[in-house]
XYZ file of C-alpha atoms in Angstrom:
607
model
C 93.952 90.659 -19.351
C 97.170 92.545 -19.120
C 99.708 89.735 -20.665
C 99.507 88.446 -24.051
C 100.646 85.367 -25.372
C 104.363 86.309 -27.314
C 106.658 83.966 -29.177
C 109.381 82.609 -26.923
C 112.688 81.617 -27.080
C 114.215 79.700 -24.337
C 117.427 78.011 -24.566
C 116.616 74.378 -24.243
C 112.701 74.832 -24.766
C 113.543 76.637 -21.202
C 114.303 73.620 -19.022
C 116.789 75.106 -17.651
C 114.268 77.032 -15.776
C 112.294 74.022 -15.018
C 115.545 72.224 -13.208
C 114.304 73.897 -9.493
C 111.225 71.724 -10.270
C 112.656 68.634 -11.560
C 116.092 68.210 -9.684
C 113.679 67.112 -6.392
C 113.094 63.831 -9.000
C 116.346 63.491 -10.731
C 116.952 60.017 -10.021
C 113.327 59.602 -11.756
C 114.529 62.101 -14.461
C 117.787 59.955 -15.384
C 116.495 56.898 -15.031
C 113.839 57.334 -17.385
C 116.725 59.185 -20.025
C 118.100 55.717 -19.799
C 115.321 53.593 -20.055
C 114.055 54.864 -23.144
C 117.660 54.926 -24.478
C 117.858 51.317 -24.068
C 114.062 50.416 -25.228
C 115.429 52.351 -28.726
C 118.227 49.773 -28.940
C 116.279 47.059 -28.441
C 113.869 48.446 -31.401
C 116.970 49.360 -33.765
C 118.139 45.817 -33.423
C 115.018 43.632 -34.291
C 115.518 43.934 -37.562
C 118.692 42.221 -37.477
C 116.915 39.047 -35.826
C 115.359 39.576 -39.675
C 118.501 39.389 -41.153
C 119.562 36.636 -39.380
C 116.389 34.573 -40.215
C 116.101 34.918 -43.661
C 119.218 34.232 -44.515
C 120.024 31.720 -42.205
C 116.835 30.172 -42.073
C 115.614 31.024 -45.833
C 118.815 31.289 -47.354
C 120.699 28.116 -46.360
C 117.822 25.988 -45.714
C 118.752 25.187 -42.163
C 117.182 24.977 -38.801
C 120.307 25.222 -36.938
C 120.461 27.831 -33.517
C 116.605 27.880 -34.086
C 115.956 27.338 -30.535
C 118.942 30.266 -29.606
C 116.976 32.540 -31.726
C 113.709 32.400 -30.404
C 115.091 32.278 -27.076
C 116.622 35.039 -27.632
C 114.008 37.260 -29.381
C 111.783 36.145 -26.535
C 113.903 37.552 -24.467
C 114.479 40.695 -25.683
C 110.689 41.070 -25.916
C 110.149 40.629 -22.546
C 112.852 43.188 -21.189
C 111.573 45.386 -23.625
C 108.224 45.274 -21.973
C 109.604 45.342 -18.682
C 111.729 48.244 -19.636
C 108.702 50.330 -21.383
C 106.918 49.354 -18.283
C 109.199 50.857 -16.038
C 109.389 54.103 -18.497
C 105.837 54.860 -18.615
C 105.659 54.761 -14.957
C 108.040 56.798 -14.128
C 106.514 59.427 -17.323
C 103.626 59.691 -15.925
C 104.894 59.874 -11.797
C 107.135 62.671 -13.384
C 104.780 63.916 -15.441
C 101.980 63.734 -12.108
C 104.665 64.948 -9.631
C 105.600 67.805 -11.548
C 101.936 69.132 -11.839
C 101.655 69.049 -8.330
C 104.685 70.811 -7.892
C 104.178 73.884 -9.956
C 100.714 74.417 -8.891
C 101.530 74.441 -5.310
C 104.487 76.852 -6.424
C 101.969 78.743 -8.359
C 99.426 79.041 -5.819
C 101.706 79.992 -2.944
C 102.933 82.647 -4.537
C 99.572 84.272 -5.758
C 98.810 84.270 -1.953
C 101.680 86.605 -1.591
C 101.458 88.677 -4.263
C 100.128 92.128 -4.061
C 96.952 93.296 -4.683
C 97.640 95.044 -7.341
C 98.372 91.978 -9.358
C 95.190 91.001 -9.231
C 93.686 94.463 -10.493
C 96.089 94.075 -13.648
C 94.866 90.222 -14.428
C 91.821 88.779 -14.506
C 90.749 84.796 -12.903
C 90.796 83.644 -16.308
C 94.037 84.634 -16.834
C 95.118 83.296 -13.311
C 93.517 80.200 -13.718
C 94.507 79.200 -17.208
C 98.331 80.066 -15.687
C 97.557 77.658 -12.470
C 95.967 74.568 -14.475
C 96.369 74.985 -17.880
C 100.277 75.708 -18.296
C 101.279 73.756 -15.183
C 99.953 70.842 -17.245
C 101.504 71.533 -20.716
C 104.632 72.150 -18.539
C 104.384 68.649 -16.630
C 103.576 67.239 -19.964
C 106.875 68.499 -21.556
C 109.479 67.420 -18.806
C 107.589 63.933 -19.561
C 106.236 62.872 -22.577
C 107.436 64.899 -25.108
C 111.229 65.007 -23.965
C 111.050 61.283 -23.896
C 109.704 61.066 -27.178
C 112.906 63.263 -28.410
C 115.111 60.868 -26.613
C 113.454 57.576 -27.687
C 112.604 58.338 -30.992
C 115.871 60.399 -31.102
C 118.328 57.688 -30.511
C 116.463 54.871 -32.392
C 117.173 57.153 -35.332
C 120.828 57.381 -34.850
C 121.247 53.596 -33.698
C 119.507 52.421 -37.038
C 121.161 55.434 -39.114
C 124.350 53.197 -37.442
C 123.416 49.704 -38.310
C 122.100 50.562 -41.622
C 126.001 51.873 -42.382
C 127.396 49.464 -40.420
C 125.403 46.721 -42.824
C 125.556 48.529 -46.052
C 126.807 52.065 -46.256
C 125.704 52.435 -50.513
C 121.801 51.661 -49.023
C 122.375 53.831 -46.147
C 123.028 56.343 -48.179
C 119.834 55.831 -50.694
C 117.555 55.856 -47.892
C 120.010 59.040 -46.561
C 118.597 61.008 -49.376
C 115.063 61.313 -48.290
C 115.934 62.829 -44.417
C 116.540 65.712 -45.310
C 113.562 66.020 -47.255
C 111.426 64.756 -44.739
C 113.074 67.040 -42.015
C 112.388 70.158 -44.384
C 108.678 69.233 -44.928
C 107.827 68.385 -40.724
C 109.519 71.389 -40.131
C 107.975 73.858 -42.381
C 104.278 72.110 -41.528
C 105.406 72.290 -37.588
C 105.922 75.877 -37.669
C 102.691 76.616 -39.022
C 100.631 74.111 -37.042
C 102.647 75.960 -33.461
C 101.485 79.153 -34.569
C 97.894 77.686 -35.169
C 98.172 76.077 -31.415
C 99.581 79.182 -29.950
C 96.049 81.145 -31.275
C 94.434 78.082 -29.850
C 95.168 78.493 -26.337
C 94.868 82.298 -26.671
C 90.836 81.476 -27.539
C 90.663 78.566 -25.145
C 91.927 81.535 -22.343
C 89.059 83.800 -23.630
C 86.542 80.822 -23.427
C 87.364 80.143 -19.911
C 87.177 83.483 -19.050
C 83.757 83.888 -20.846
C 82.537 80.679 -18.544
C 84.120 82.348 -15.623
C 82.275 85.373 -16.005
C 78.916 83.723 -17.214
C 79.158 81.378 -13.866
C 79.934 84.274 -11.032
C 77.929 87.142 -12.694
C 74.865 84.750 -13.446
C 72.885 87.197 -11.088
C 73.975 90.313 -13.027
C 73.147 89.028 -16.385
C 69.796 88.086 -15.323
C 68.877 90.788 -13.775
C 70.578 93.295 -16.798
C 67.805 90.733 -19.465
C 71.766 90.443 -21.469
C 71.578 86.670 -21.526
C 71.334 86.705 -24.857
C 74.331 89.403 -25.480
C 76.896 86.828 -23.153
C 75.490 84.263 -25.334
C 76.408 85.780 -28.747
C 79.697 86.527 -27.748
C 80.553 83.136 -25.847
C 79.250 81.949 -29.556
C 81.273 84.082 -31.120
C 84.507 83.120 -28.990
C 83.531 79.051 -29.926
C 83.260 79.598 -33.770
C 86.092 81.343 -34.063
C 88.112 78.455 -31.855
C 86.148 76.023 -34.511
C 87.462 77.713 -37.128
C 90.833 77.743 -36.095
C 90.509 74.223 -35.147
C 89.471 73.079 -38.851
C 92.649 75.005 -40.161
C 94.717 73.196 -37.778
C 93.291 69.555 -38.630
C 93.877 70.335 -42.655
C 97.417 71.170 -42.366
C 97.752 68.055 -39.959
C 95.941 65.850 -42.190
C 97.689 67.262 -45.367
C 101.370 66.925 -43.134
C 100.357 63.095 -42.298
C 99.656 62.722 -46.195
C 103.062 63.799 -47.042
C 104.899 62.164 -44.484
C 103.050 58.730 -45.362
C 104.136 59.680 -49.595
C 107.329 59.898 -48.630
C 107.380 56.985 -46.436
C 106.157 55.135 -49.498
C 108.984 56.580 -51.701
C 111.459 55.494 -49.543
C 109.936 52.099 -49.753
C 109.799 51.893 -53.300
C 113.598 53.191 -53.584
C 114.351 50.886 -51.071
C 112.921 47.789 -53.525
C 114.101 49.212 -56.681
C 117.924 49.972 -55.940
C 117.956 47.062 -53.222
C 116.244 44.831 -55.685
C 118.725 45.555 -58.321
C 121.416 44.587 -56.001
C 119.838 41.615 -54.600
C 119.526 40.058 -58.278
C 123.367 41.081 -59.074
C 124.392 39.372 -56.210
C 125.881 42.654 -54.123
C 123.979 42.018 -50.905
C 122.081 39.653 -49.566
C 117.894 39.100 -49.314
C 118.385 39.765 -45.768
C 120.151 42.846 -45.956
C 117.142 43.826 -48.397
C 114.994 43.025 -45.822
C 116.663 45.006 -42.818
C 116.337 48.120 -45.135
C 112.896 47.880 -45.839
C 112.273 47.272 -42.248
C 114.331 50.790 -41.577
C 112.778 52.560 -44.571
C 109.243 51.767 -42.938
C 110.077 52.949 -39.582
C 112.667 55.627 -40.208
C 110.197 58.399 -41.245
C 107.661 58.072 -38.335
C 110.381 58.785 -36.103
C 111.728 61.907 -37.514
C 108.082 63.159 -37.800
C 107.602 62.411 -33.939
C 111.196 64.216 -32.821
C 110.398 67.415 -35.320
C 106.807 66.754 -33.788
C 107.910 66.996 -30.247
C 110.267 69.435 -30.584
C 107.469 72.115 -31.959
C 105.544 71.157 -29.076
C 108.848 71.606 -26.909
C 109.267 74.794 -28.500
C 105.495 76.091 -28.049
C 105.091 75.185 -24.112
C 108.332 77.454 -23.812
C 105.456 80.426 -23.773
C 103.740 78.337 -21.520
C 106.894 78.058 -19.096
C 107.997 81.811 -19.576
C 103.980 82.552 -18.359
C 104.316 80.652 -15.558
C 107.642 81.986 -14.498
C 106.493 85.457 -15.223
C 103.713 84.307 -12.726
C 106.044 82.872 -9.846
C 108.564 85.198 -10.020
C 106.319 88.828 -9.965
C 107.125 90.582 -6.594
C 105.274 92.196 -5.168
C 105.244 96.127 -4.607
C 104.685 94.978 -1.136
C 107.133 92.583 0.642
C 109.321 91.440 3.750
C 113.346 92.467 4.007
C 115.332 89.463 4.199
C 116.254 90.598 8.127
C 112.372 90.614 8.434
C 112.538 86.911 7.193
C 115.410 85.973 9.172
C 113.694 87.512 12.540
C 109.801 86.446 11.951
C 110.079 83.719 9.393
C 108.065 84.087 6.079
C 104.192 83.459 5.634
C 104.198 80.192 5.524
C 107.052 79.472 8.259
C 106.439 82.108 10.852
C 108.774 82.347 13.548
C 105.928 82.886 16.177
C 108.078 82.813 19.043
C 109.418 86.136 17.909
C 106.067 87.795 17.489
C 106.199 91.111 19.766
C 102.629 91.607 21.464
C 100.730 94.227 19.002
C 99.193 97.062 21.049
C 97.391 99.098 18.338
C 99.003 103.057 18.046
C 99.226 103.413 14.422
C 100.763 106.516 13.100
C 100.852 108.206 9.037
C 104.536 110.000 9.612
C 104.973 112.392 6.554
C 102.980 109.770 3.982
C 102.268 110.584 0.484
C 101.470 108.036 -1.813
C 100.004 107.277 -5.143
C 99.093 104.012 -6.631
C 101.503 101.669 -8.101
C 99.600 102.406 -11.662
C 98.258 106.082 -11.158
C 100.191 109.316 -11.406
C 98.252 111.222 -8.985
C 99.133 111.968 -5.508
C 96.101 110.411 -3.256
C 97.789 111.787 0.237
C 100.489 114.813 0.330
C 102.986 114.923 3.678
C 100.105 113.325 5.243
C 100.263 113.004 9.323
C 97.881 111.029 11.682
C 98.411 110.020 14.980
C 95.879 107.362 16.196
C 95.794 105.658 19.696
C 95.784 102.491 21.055
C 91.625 101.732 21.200
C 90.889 104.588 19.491
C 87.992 104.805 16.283
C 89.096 106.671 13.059
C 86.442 106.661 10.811
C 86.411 107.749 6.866
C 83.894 109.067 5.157
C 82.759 110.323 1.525
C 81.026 109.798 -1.420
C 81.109 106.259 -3.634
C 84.756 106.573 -5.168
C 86.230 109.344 -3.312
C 89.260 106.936 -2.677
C 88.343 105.772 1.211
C 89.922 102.711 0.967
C 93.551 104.281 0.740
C 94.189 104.789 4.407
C 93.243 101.122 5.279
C 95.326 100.131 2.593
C 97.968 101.528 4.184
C 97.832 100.172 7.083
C 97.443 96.791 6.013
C 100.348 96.940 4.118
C 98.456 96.220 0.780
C 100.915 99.092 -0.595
C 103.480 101.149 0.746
C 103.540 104.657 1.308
C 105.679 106.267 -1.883
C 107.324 108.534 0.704
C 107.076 108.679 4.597
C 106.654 105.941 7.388
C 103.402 104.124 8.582
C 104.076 102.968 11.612
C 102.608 100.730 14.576
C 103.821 101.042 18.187
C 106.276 103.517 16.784
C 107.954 101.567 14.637
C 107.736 101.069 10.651
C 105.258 98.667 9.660
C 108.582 97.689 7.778
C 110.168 96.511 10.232
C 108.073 93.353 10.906
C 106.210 90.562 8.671
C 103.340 91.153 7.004
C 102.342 87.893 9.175
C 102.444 89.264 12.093
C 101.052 92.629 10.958
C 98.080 90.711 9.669
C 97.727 88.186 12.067
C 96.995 91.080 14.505
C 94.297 92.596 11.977
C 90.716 92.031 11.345
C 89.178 92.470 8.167
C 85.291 92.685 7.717
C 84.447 93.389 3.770
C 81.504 95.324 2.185
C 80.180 92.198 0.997
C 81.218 89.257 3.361
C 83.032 86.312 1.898
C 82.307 83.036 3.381
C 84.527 79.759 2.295
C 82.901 76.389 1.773
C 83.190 74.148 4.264
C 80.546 74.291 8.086
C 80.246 76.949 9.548
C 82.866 75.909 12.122
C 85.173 75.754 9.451
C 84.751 79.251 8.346
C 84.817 80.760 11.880
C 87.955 79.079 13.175
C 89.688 80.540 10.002
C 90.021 83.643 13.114
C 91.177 81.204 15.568
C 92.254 77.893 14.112
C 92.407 76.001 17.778
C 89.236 78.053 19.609
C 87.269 75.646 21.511
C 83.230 75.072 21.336
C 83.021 77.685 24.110
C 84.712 80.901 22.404
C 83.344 80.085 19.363
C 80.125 80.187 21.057
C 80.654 83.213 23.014
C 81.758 85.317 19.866
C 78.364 84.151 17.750
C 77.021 85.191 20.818
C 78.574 88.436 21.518
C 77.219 89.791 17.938
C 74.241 88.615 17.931
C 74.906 85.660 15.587
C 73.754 82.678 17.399
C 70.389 82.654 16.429
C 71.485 82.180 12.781
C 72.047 78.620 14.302
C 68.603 77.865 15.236
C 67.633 78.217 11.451
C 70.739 75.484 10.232
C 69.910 72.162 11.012
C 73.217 70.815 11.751
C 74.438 73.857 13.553
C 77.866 74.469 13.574
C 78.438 71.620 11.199
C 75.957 72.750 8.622
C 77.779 73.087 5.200
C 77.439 76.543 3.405
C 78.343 75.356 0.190
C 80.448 77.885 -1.978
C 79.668 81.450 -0.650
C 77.133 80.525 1.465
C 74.505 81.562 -0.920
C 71.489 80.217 1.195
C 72.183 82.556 3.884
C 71.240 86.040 3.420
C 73.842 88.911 3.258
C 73.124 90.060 6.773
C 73.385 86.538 8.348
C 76.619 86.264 6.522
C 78.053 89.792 7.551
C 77.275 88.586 10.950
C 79.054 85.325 11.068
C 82.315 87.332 9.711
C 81.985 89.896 12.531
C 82.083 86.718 14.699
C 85.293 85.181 12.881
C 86.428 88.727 13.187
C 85.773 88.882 16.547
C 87.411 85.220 17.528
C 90.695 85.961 16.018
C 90.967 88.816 18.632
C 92.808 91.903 16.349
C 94.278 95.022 17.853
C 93.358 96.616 14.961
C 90.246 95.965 13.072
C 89.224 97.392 9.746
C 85.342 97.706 8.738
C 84.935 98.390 5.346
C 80.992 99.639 4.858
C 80.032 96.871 6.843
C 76.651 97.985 6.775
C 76.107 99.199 2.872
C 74.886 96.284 1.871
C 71.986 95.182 4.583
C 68.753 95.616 4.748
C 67.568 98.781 7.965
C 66.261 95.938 9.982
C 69.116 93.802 9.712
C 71.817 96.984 9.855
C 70.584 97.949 13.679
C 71.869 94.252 14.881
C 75.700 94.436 12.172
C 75.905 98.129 14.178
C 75.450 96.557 17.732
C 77.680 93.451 16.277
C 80.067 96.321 15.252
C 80.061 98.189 18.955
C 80.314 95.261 20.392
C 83.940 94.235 18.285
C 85.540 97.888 18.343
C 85.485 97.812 22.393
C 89.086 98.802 22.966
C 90.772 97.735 20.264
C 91.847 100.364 17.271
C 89.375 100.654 14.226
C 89.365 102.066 11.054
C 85.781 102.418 9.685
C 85.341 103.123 6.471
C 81.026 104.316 6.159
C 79.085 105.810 3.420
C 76.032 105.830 5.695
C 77.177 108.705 8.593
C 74.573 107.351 10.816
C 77.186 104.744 11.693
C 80.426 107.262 12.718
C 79.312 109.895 14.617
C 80.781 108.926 18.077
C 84.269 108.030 15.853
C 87.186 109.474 17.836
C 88.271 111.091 14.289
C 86.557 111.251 11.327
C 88.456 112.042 7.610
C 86.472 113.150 4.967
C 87.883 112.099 1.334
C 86.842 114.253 -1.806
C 88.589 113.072 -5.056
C 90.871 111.117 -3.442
C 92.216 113.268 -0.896
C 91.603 114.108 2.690
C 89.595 117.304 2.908
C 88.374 117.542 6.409
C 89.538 115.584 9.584
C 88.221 116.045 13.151
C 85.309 114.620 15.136
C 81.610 114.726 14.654
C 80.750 118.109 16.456
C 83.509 119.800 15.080
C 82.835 119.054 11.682
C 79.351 119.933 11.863
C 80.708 123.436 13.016
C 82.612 124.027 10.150
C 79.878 123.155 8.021
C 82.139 122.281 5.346
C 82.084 118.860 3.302
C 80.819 116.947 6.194
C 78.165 119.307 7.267
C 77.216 118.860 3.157
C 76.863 114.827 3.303
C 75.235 114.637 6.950
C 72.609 117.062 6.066
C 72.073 115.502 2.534
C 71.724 111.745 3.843
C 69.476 113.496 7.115
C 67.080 115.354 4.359
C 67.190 112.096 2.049
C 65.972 110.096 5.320
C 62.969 112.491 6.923
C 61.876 111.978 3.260
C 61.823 108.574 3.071
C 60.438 108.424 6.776
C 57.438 111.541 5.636
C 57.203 109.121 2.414
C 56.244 105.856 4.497
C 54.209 107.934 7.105
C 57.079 107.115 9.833
């Protein structure tokens, strides 16, 4: 994982930031603000309907404005329930709305980020910024910001009243504030430092389930069940641990908070007490301040609580904005935006018709995060329906090329360009629109397999989608799925083999009808029986359109119109089949070697 958690400061627990997000809902925003202003009034005033009772009641032995007074505390009970009412609801639609929000920010923008970003950070990593700090986030602009205000303005409305009754007992009670501001504070800092190490081991535990879940086959088969295990126990205890520290300061904080809660009490009876015998104020002035001296504390423990928390989620928000506002190495001009619209609002009306004459002007290039040069003043002219194949040994860097002309990365100097002009110069939605894509190990989504094949062609009809299964041999995959089309491959498609899947992504490659199409070792990873019917699927799809085939078996690119040979990551040979063979350079080397390694196998199975 490439980020690490940091300590943050963000003016305003960086809401600021947030105010994209939440000025959609400020109406909801404000309102709230308000509401739990005026549910904090309501609370800083009962105590006066004390007051009121016991020495009107109490005092002077009277009945009188009885009925007014429980009229009117009836009253104010009932908006005050239809007021917190109205505040919780619109907490949590904020709260709800505001989730949704930044995860469908979050997750729009990951699909156009580079790929790079995804080398540098891991799904764990991704994930916990998606879910995890979109809710803490949501949370924030909610919950806890309403607590501040609520709690907040009860404190300065009874702080008010208490003065406004009896400024000497204000200012006994005054006394113990500060103290109890000093205390939360100093136990708050400590207990957002434990949280912070919290989330940084609840990231590592995902991450270890992450891993545990996709690589299941791996660990089985490497017998290191019980390594993943020790360290996924290892990665538990240590968030145990951390949690037991956490739960003793809080439990020791709460202790403190209730002693001096207590103290204020006591200081409240003693000095008011005094008072109350001399005749300076009255029993139900006494009894307002103890009311105030038992729910003053609370309070300031919630707001200093709240604001820690405020203060903490700021790493979550400065994460997630790290997250949403990473651009790409790769990306569309403005004038590109304003001509062909953006990814997700395509202007297909000005879409030019994509013939497929691609062309390496003068490239060099090195990756984003490497210092060496991978192609040097690099030139390659390829025509519309012509093959280019590229060939080497595992890791010799044949992916580059393709790269290129996908626009995964740009070139660090020179032009790529299609039809003759820069790939620049259009969207990366209509460059990829007009490209297929079939992978070394075929991805299928969950959903039918209708679903998965009009991903090429969302409106093809029964008939083309039949006619592409057909054209690469991948109809008969049908007869074996008893719902056909609408059989549901579950996540991956696990219960079809790896041929039958290769296959059915030839066919969505096929339906979406690309000028250019890009096979990445489409073959590496079937069996020989099923490779003869991907390499007829394969002829079949390259018929006149441009391809870029990227083989480690050579078997499979011999009638290629060109063929590039990568060493180290750099081209060392180009040119076609029989001219490479001529040279007997590093071609010549890897045809012969997979030709001997084959009569073997054949002399070794009596073929």
């Amino acid at each position: 994982m490439e980020n690490k958690e940091k300590t943050v400061r963000l003016p305003l627990f960086g809401l600021p930031k947030l105010w994209p997000f939440i000025k959609k809902y400020k109406g909801m925003f404000i309102g709230m603000i308000v509401a739990g202003i005026v549910y904090s009034v309501f609370d800083a005033i009962y105590p006066l309907f004390n007051k009121y009772a016991i020495t009107h009641f109490v005092g002077d032995e009277t009945l009188d404005t009885i009925g007014w007074f429980i009229g009117g505390y009836v009253l104010i009970t009932v908006v005050q329930c239809i007021i917190n009412y109205i505040n919780v609801m619109l907490c949590a639609k904020l709260e709800l709305y505001m989730d949704r929000d930044l995860r469908n920010g979050a997750f729009s923008h990951l699909q156009q980020v580079s790929l790079s970003y995804f080398n540098r950070n891991n799904v764990g990593y991704i994930h916990a910024r998606v879910m995890s700090d979109t809710g803490k986030i949501g949370e924030l602009v909610a919950w806890q910001l309403m607590d501040v205000v609520w709690w907040g303005s009860y404190v300065i409305l009874a702080l008010v009243v208490m003065f406004f009754v009896n400024a000497r007992m204000a200012l006994y009670l005054l006394i113990l504030l500060p103290i109890a501001v000093l205390v939360t504070a100093l136990f708050q800092k400590k207990l957002v430092v434990y949280n912070r190490q919290m989330r940084e081991l609840n990231s590592q535990i995902t991450s270890d389930i992450n891993e545990g879940i996709t690589g299941v086959k791996s660990i089985k088969t490497l017998a290191i069940a019980d390594k993943i295990n020790r360290e996924f126990k290892n990665d538990t205890d240590k968030m145990y641990k951390k949690s037991i520290k956490t739960t003793h300061h809080s439990a020791l904080f709460t202790s403190i908070m209730t002693m001096l809660s207590t103290i204020a009490l006591a200081l409240i009876l003693w000095k008011g007490g005094m008072l109350t015998v001399e005749g300076l104020i009255e029993i139900g002035t006494l009894s307002v301040f103890m009311s105030y001296a038992l729910g003053m504390l609370e309070p300031i423990q919630f707001i200093i609580n709240s604001i820690s928390r405020m203060i903490a989620v700021g790493v979550n928000i400065e994460r997630y904005m790290e997250l949403v506002n990473t651009v790409g190495e790769v990306y569309d001009s403005p004038e590109v935006i304003e001509k062909y619209g953006d990814s997700f609002n395509p202007k297909y009306e000005n879409f030019e018709e994509l013939k497929g004459e691609v062309e390496f002007k003068d490239v060099t290039f090195k990756y984003p995060d490497g210092e060496e040069i991978v192609l040097d003043n690099f030139n390659l002219k390829v025509k519309k329906g012509q093959s280019v194949a590229i060939v080497g040994e595992t890791g010799a860097g044949k992916s580059t090329l393709v790269n290129l002309v996908c626009r995964f990365f740009e070139p660090t100097k020179g032009q790529v360009l299609i039809d003759g002009r820069d790939a620049k110069e259009r969207s990366l939605k209509w460059l990829h629109s007009n490209i297929g894509y079939v992978l070394q190990t075929p991805y299928l989504f969950s959903g039918t397999v209708r679903d998965n094949l009009i991903y090429g062609k969302e409106n093809a009809t029964e008939e083309e989608i039949m006619d592409a299964l057909n054209k690469v041999g991948a109809d008969r995959i049908l007869g074996k799925l008893e719902k056909g089309l609408d059989t549901e491959l579950g996540e991956g498609g696990d219960f079809l083999s790896t041929g039958e899947k290769q296959l059915l992504s030839i066919a969505r490659a096929l339906l979406a009808d690309p000028k250019i199409l890009i096979l990445d070792e489409a073959t590496s990873s079937v069996d020989s029986v099923t490779e003869s019917a991907v390499q007829q699927a394969i002829a079949t799809v390259t018929e006149e359109r441009t391809s870029f085939i990227i083989a480690h078996r050579l078997s499979t690119v011999v009638g290629a119109d060109t063929i590039l040979v990568v060493a180290d990551g750099k081209i060392v040979e180009r040119g076609n089949h029989k001219e490479l063979m001529k040279k007997k350079g590093e071609y010549y080397n890897l045809y012969m070697r997979q030709f001997e390694e084959l009569e073997t196998w054949k002399a070794s199975k009596g073929v």
